[in-house]
CSV table of C-alpha atoms in Angstrom, one decimal:
chain,number,residue,atom,x,y,z
A,19,MET,CA,-0.4,16.1,6.6
A,20,LYS,CA,2.7,16.9,8.7
A,21,LEU,CA,3.2,15.3,11.7
A,22,ALA,CA,6.0,15.7,14.4
A,23,LEU,CA,6.3,13.4,17.2
A,24,VAL,CA,8.4,15.3,20.2
A,25,GLN,CA,11.0,12.9,21.8
A,26,MET,CA,12.0,14.4,25.2
A,27,GLU,CA,14.0,13.5,28.1
A,28,ILE,CA,11.8,13.2,31.3
A,29,LYS,CA,13.3,13.5,34.2
A,30,GLU,CA,12.1,12.1,37.8
A,31,ARG,CA,10.0,14.9,39.5
A,32,ASN,CA,11.0,17.5,38.2
A,33,CYS,CA,7.2,18.7,36.2
A,34,ALA,CA,8.2,22.5,36.3
A,35,GLY,CA,11.8,21.8,34.2
A,36,ASN,CA,10.0,19.2,32.3
A,37,THR,CA,6.9,21.2,30.9
A,38,LYS,CA,8.9,24.2,30.3
A,39,HIS,CA,11.5,22.1,28.4
A,40,GLY,CA,8.3,20.1,26.5
A,41,LEU,CA,6.2,23.4,25.9
A,42,THR,CA,9.5,24.6,24.2
A,43,LEU,CA,10.4,21.7,21.8
A,44,LEU,CA,6.8,21.4,21.4
A,45,GLU,CA,6.6,25.4,19.6
A,46,GLU,CA,9.3,24.6,17.3
A,47,ALA,CA,7.9,20.9,16.0
A,48,ALA,CA,4.5,22.8,15.7
A,49,ARG,CA,6.7,25.7,13.5
A,50,GLN,CA,7.2,23.5,10.8
A,51,SER,CA,4.1,20.7,11.1
A,52,ASP,CA,0.5,20.2,10.4
A,53,LEU,CA,0.3,17.9,14.3
A,54,VAL,CA,2.8,17.1,17.0
A,55,ILE,CA,2.1,14.5,19.1
A,56,LEU,CA,4.3,14.2,23.1
A,57,PRO,CA,5.2,11.4,25.0
A,58,GLU,CA,3.2,10.1,27.9
A,59,ILE,CA,3.0,12.0,31.4
A,60,TRP,CA,5.7,14.5,30.5
A,61,THR,CA,5.4,16.5,32.8
A,62,THR,CA,5.2,14.6,35.9
A,63,GLY,CA,7.0,11.4,34.3
A,64,TYR,CA,6.4,7.8,36.1
A,65,SER,CA,6.4,9.6,39.8
A,66,LEU,CA,3.0,7.8,40.1
A,67,GLY,CA,2.9,8.8,43.9
A,68,HIS,CA,2.9,12.4,43.2
A,69,LEU,CA,0.8,12.4,40.1
A,70,LYS,CA,-2.7,13.7,42.4
A,71,GLU,CA,-0.8,17.4,43.1
A,72,GLU,CA,0.9,18.1,39.6
A,73,ALA,CA,-2.3,17.0,38.3
A,74,VAL,CA,-3.9,20.1,36.3
A,75,SER,CA,-7.4,20.6,34.5
A,76,LEU,CA,-8.5,21.2,31.2
A,77,ASP,CA,-9.2,25.0,31.8
A,78,SER,CA,-5.5,25.5,33.9
A,79,PRO,CA,-2.6,27.7,32.5
A,80,LEU,CA,-1.0,24.7,31.1
A,81,VAL,CA,-3.9,23.4,28.6
A,82,GLU,CA,-5.1,27.0,27.6
A,83,THR,CA,-0.5,27.2,26.4
A,84,LEU,CA,-1.1,24.3,24.5
A,85,ARG,CA,-4.2,25.7,23.3
A,86,GLY,CA,-2.5,29.0,22.8
A,87,ILE,CA,0.9,27.6,20.9
A,88,ALA,CA,-2.0,25.1,18.3
A,89,VAL,CA,-4.0,28.6,17.4
A,90,LYS,CA,-0.4,30.2,16.9
A,91,TYR,CA,1.1,28.4,14.6
A,92,GLN,CA,-1.7,26.8,13.2
A,93,CYS,CA,-1.3,23.8,13.8
A,94,SER,CA,-3.4,20.5,15.2
A,95,LEU,CA,-1.7,19.7,18.4
A,96,LEU,CA,-2.0,15.3,21.3
A,97,PRO,CA,0.0,17.0,23.7
A,98,GLY,CA,1.5,13.5,24.7
A,99,SER,CA,-1.3,12.3,28.3
A,100,LEU,CA,-1.7,15.1,30.9
A,101,PRO,CA,-2.6,13.8,34.4
A,102,VAL,CA,-6.3,14.8,34.3
A,103,LEU,CA,-8.4,16.1,37.6
A,104,LYS,CA,-11.1,15.2,36.6
A,105,ASN,CA,-14.7,14.8,39.1
A,106,GLY,CA,-12.2,14.1,42.2
A,107,LEU,CA,-10.2,11.5,39.5
A,108,VAL,CA,-7.1,11.2,37.8
A,109,TYR,CA,-7.0,10.0,33.9
A,110,ASN,CA,-4.3,10.2,32.4
A,111,MET,CA,-5.4,11.1,29.1
A,112,ILE,CA,-4.8,13.0,25.4
A,113,PRO,CA,-6.8,16.2,25.0
A,114,ALA,CA,-7.0,16.7,21.5
A,115,ILE,CA,-6.8,20.3,20.8
A,116,ASN,CA,-7.9,21.5,16.9
A,117,LYS,CA,-5.7,24.4,14.8
A,118,GLU,CA,-8.0,26.7,16.2
A,119,GLY,CA,-8.0,25.8,19.8
A,120,LYS,CA,-10.2,23.6,20.4
A,121,ILE,CA,-10.6,20.6,22.8
A,122,VAL,CA,-12.2,18.1,20.2
A,123,HIS,CA,-11.7,14.8,22.1
A,124,GLN,CA,-10.6,13.3,25.2
A,125,TYR,CA,-8.8,10.3,25.7
A,126,GLY,CA,-8.4,8.7,29.3
A,127,LYS,CA,-5.7,5.5,29.3
A,128,ALA,CA,-8.4,2.7,29.4
A,129,HIS,CA,-5.5,-0.2,30.1
A,130,LEU,CA,-4.4,0.1,33.0
A,131,PHE,CA,-0.3,-1.5,33.9
A,132,GLY,CA,-0.8,-4.4,35.9
A,133,MET,CA,3.1,-4.3,36.7
A,134,PHE,CA,2.7,-0.8,37.8
A,135,GLU,CA,-0.4,-0.9,39.9
A,136,GLU,CA,-1.9,1.9,38.2
A,137,GLU,CA,-4.9,1.6,38.7
A,138,LYS,CA,-4.4,2.7,42.0
A,139,PHE,CA,-3.0,6.4,40.3
A,140,PHE,CA,-5.7,6.5,37.2
A,141,ALA,CA,-9.5,6.3,36.0
A,142,PRO,CA,-9.9,3.8,33.4
A,143,GLY,CA,-10.9,6.0,30.6
A,144,ASP,CA,-14.4,4.7,28.3
A,145,ALA,CA,-13.7,7.0,25.6
A,146,PHE,CA,-12.9,4.8,22.7
A,147,ASP,CA,-14.0,6.7,19.9
A,148,VAL,CA,-12.7,8.3,16.9
A,149,PHE,CA,-11.8,11.7,16.1
A,150,ASP,CA,-11.7,14.6,13.9
A,151,LEU,CA,-7.6,17.0,13.8
A,152,ASP,CA,-8.1,18.5,9.8
A,153,GLY,CA,-10.1,15.9,8.2
A,154,VAL,CA,-8.0,13.3,9.1
A,155,CYS,CA,-9.8,10.4,11.3
A,156,CYS,CA,-7.8,9.6,14.3
A,157,GLY,CA,-7.5,7.1,17.5
A,158,SER,CA,-5.6,7.7,20.1
A,159,THR,CA,-3.7,5.2,22.4
A,160,ILE,CA,-2.0,5.5,25.1
A,161,CYS,CA,1.6,3.3,26.2
A,162,TYR,CA,0.7,-0.6,27.6
A,163,ASP,CA,-3.0,0.0,25.2
A,164,LEU,CA,-0.2,-1.5,21.9
A,165,ARG,CA,-0.6,-4.7,23.2
A,166,PHE,CA,-4.6,-4.8,23.2
A,167,PRO,CA,-4.7,-5.5,19.8
A,168,GLU,CA,-8.7,-5.9,19.4
A,169,PHE,CA,-8.3,-2.0,20.6
A,170,TYR,CA,-6.9,-1.0,18.1
A,171,ARG,CA,-9.1,-2.9,15.3
A,172,TYR,CA,-12.6,-0.9,17.3
A,173,LEU,CA,-10.9,2.0,16.3
A,174,ALA,CA,-10.3,1.3,12.6
A,175,LEU,CA,-13.8,-0.3,12.3
A,176,GLN,CA,-15.0,3.3,13.1
A,177,GLY,CA,-13.0,4.9,10.3
A,178,ALA,CA,-9.1,6.0,11.6
A,179,GLN,CA,-6.6,6.9,9.5
A,180,LEU,CA,-4.0,8.0,12.2
A,181,ILE,CA,-4.0,6.0,15.4
A,182,VAL,CA,-1.7,8.8,18.1
A,183,CYS,CA,0.8,5.6,20.8
A,184,PRO,CA,2.3,8.1,23.3
A,185,ALA,CA,4.7,5.7,25.5
A,186,GLU,CA,7.0,5.5,27.9
A,187,TRP,CA,8.4,2.3,27.2
A,188,PRO,CA,11.7,1.1,28.4
A,189,SER,CA,14.6,-0.4,26.5
A,190,ARG,CA,14.4,-4.0,28.4
A,191,ARG,CA,11.1,-3.8,26.7
A,192,GLY,CA,11.8,-2.1,23.7
A,193,ASP,CA,11.3,-5.7,20.8
A,194,GLY,CA,7.6,-5.2,21.9
A,195,PHE,CA,7.7,-1.5,20.9
A,196,ASP,CA,9.3,-2.4,18.0
A,197,LEU,CA,7.0,-5.4,16.7
A,198,LEU,CA,4.0,-4.2,17.4
A,199,SER,CA,3.8,-0.4,16.4
A,200,ARG,CA,3.9,-2.5,13.1
A,201,ALA,CA,2.1,-5.3,13.4
A,202,ARG,CA,-0.7,-3.1,14.7
A,203,ALA,CA,-0.4,-1.0,11.4
A,204,PHE,CA,-0.2,-3.7,9.6
A,205,GLU,CA,-3.3,-5.6,10.0
A,206,ASN,CA,-4.8,-2.6,10.2
A,207,HIS,CA,-4.4,-0.7,7.6
A,208,VAL,CA,-3.8,2.4,9.2
A,209,TYR,CA,-0.2,5.3,10.1
A,210,VAL,CA,0.3,4.5,13.6
A,211,ALA,CA,2.6,7.5,15.6
A,212,ALA,CA,4.0,6.1,18.4
A,213,VAL,CA,5.7,8.4,20.1
A,214,ASN,CA,8.1,7.5,22.8
A,215,CYS,CA,10.9,9.1,24.8
A,216,VAL,CA,14.0,9.0,26.8
A,217,GLY,CA,16.3,9.9,30.2
A,218,THR,CA,15.4,6.8,32.9
A,219,PHE,CA,13.3,6.0,35.8
A,220,LYS,CA,15.3,5.0,38.4
A,221,GLY,CA,17.9,4.5,36.2
A,222,ASP,CA,16.1,2.4,34.1
A,223,PRO,CA,16.5,3.8,30.1
A,224,PHE,CA,13.5,4.7,28.3
A,225,TYR,CA,14.2,2.8,24.8
A,226,GLY,CA,13.2,6.0,22.1
A,227,HIS,CA,12.9,4.9,18.6
A,228,SER,CA,9.2,6.9,18.4
A,229,ARG,CA,8.1,5.9,14.9
A,230,VAL,CA,5.7,6.3,12.3
A,231,VAL,CA,4.8,3.5,10.9
A,232,ASP,CA,2.7,3.1,6.7
A,233,PRO,CA,-0.3,0.6,6.5
A,234,MET,CA,1.9,-1.8,4.7
A,235,ASN,CA,4.2,-1.9,8.1
A,236,ASN,CA,6.8,0.8,6.2
A,237,ILE,CA,8.8,2.3,8.7
A,238,LEU,CA,8.5,6.0,7.4
A,239,ALA,CA,10.5,7.9,10.0
A,240,GLU,CA,12.3,7.3,13.3
A,241,GLY,CA,13.9,8.3,16.2
A,242,GLY,CA,16.9,6.8,17.8
A,243,SER,CA,17.8,6.5,21.7
A,244,SER,CA,18.7,10.3,22.0
A,245,GLU,CA,16.4,13.2,22.5
A,246,GLU,CA,15.1,14.7,18.7
A,247,ILE,CA,12.2,15.4,17.0
A,248,ILE,CA,11.2,13.1,14.2
A,249,TYR,CA,9.3,14.8,11.0
A,250,ALA,CA,6.8,12.1,9.1
A,251,GLU,CA,4.3,13.2,5.8
A,252,ILE,CA,1.4,10.8,5.7
A,253,ASP,CA,-0.7,10.6,2.8
A,254,LEU,CA,-4.1,9.5,3.3
A,255,GLU,CA,-4.5,8.4,-0.4
A,256,ARG,CA,-2.2,5.6,1.2
A,257,VAL,CA,-4.8,4.0,3.4
A,258,ALA,CA,-7.9,4.2,1.2
A,259,LYS,CA,-5.5,2.6,-1.9
A,260,VAL,CA,-4.9,-0.9,1.0
A,261,ARG,CA,-8.4,-0.8,1.7
A,262,ARG,CA,-9.6,-1.4,-1.5
A,263,THR,CA,-6.9,-4.2,-2.6
A,264,LEU,CA,-6.2,-6.1,1.1
A,265,ASN,CA,-8.5,-5.6,3.0
A,266,ALA,CA,-8.7,-7.6,6.8
A,267,LEU,CA,-10.8,-5.1,7.7
A,268,THR,CA,-14.3,-6.6,6.1
A,269,ASP,CA,-12.9,-10.5,6.2
A,270,VAL,CA,-12.8,-10.2,10.3
A,271,ARG,CA,-15.2,-12.7,11.7
A,272,PHE,CA,-16.9,-11.3,15.1
A,273,THR,CA,-18.6,-14.6,14.9
A,274,ILE,CA,-15.2,-16.1,16.7
A,275,GLN,CA,-16.1,-16.6,21.0
A,276,LYS,CA,-13.5,-17.3,23.6
A,277,PRO,CA,-13.1,-21.2,24.1
A,278,GLY,CA,-15.7,-22.6,25.6
A,279,GLU,CA,-18.2,-19.5,25.7
A,280,ASN,CA,-20.0,-21.1,22.5
A,281,LYS,CA,-21.1,-24.7,24.4
């Protein structure tokens, strides 16, 4: 499977411009890949106070456009995350769209970033299951989720071969993005596609450096600090081979408890 990671520049308070630009980049990527992934809330950026007015539904014109692109280019999409209005609540959500244009999975960001008080603007998601895209067992996570190893382990134990992580990760914490994306791939014997953005938010630059990491901690492809599309091929036999020879997933002890809980 050939992946395309769209590392786009996201501009503050420019939903229409971001959307138009993102769709242009997405179409370019879809022409020459099997799966395209975009960053976190790429339409709106991190202007959280305006999310509800700019949120979309899963039957909105934007999502219909995404579904049409998938069919046109016969390319699956994990089109970053979008602010999705559902049952009166806004979720930071990734809709998984297969090449037939069907939404086969919806993941709302589970771990909301307390530093930015995301819980005031988003409802937490609870869809922690894996899903199939063109024969690849996938799992979705978003940005801050990368800091929670148990979530990645849970997806891996369900059979995930590829876990994606759209993000808006700042440069000042870029070392964490580097370390955690590689650790999550290595400890779970999965491919991790971490798709960041570039640009700034309130003068604070985003890190970029989107990358695909293989199950043995090798970076297959990585972006820089500018807007670009990063391409990488993943081989599912690589996952199977690693799990046949060194499989921490079968050796994990779930009986270990928090200190004090076993007294």
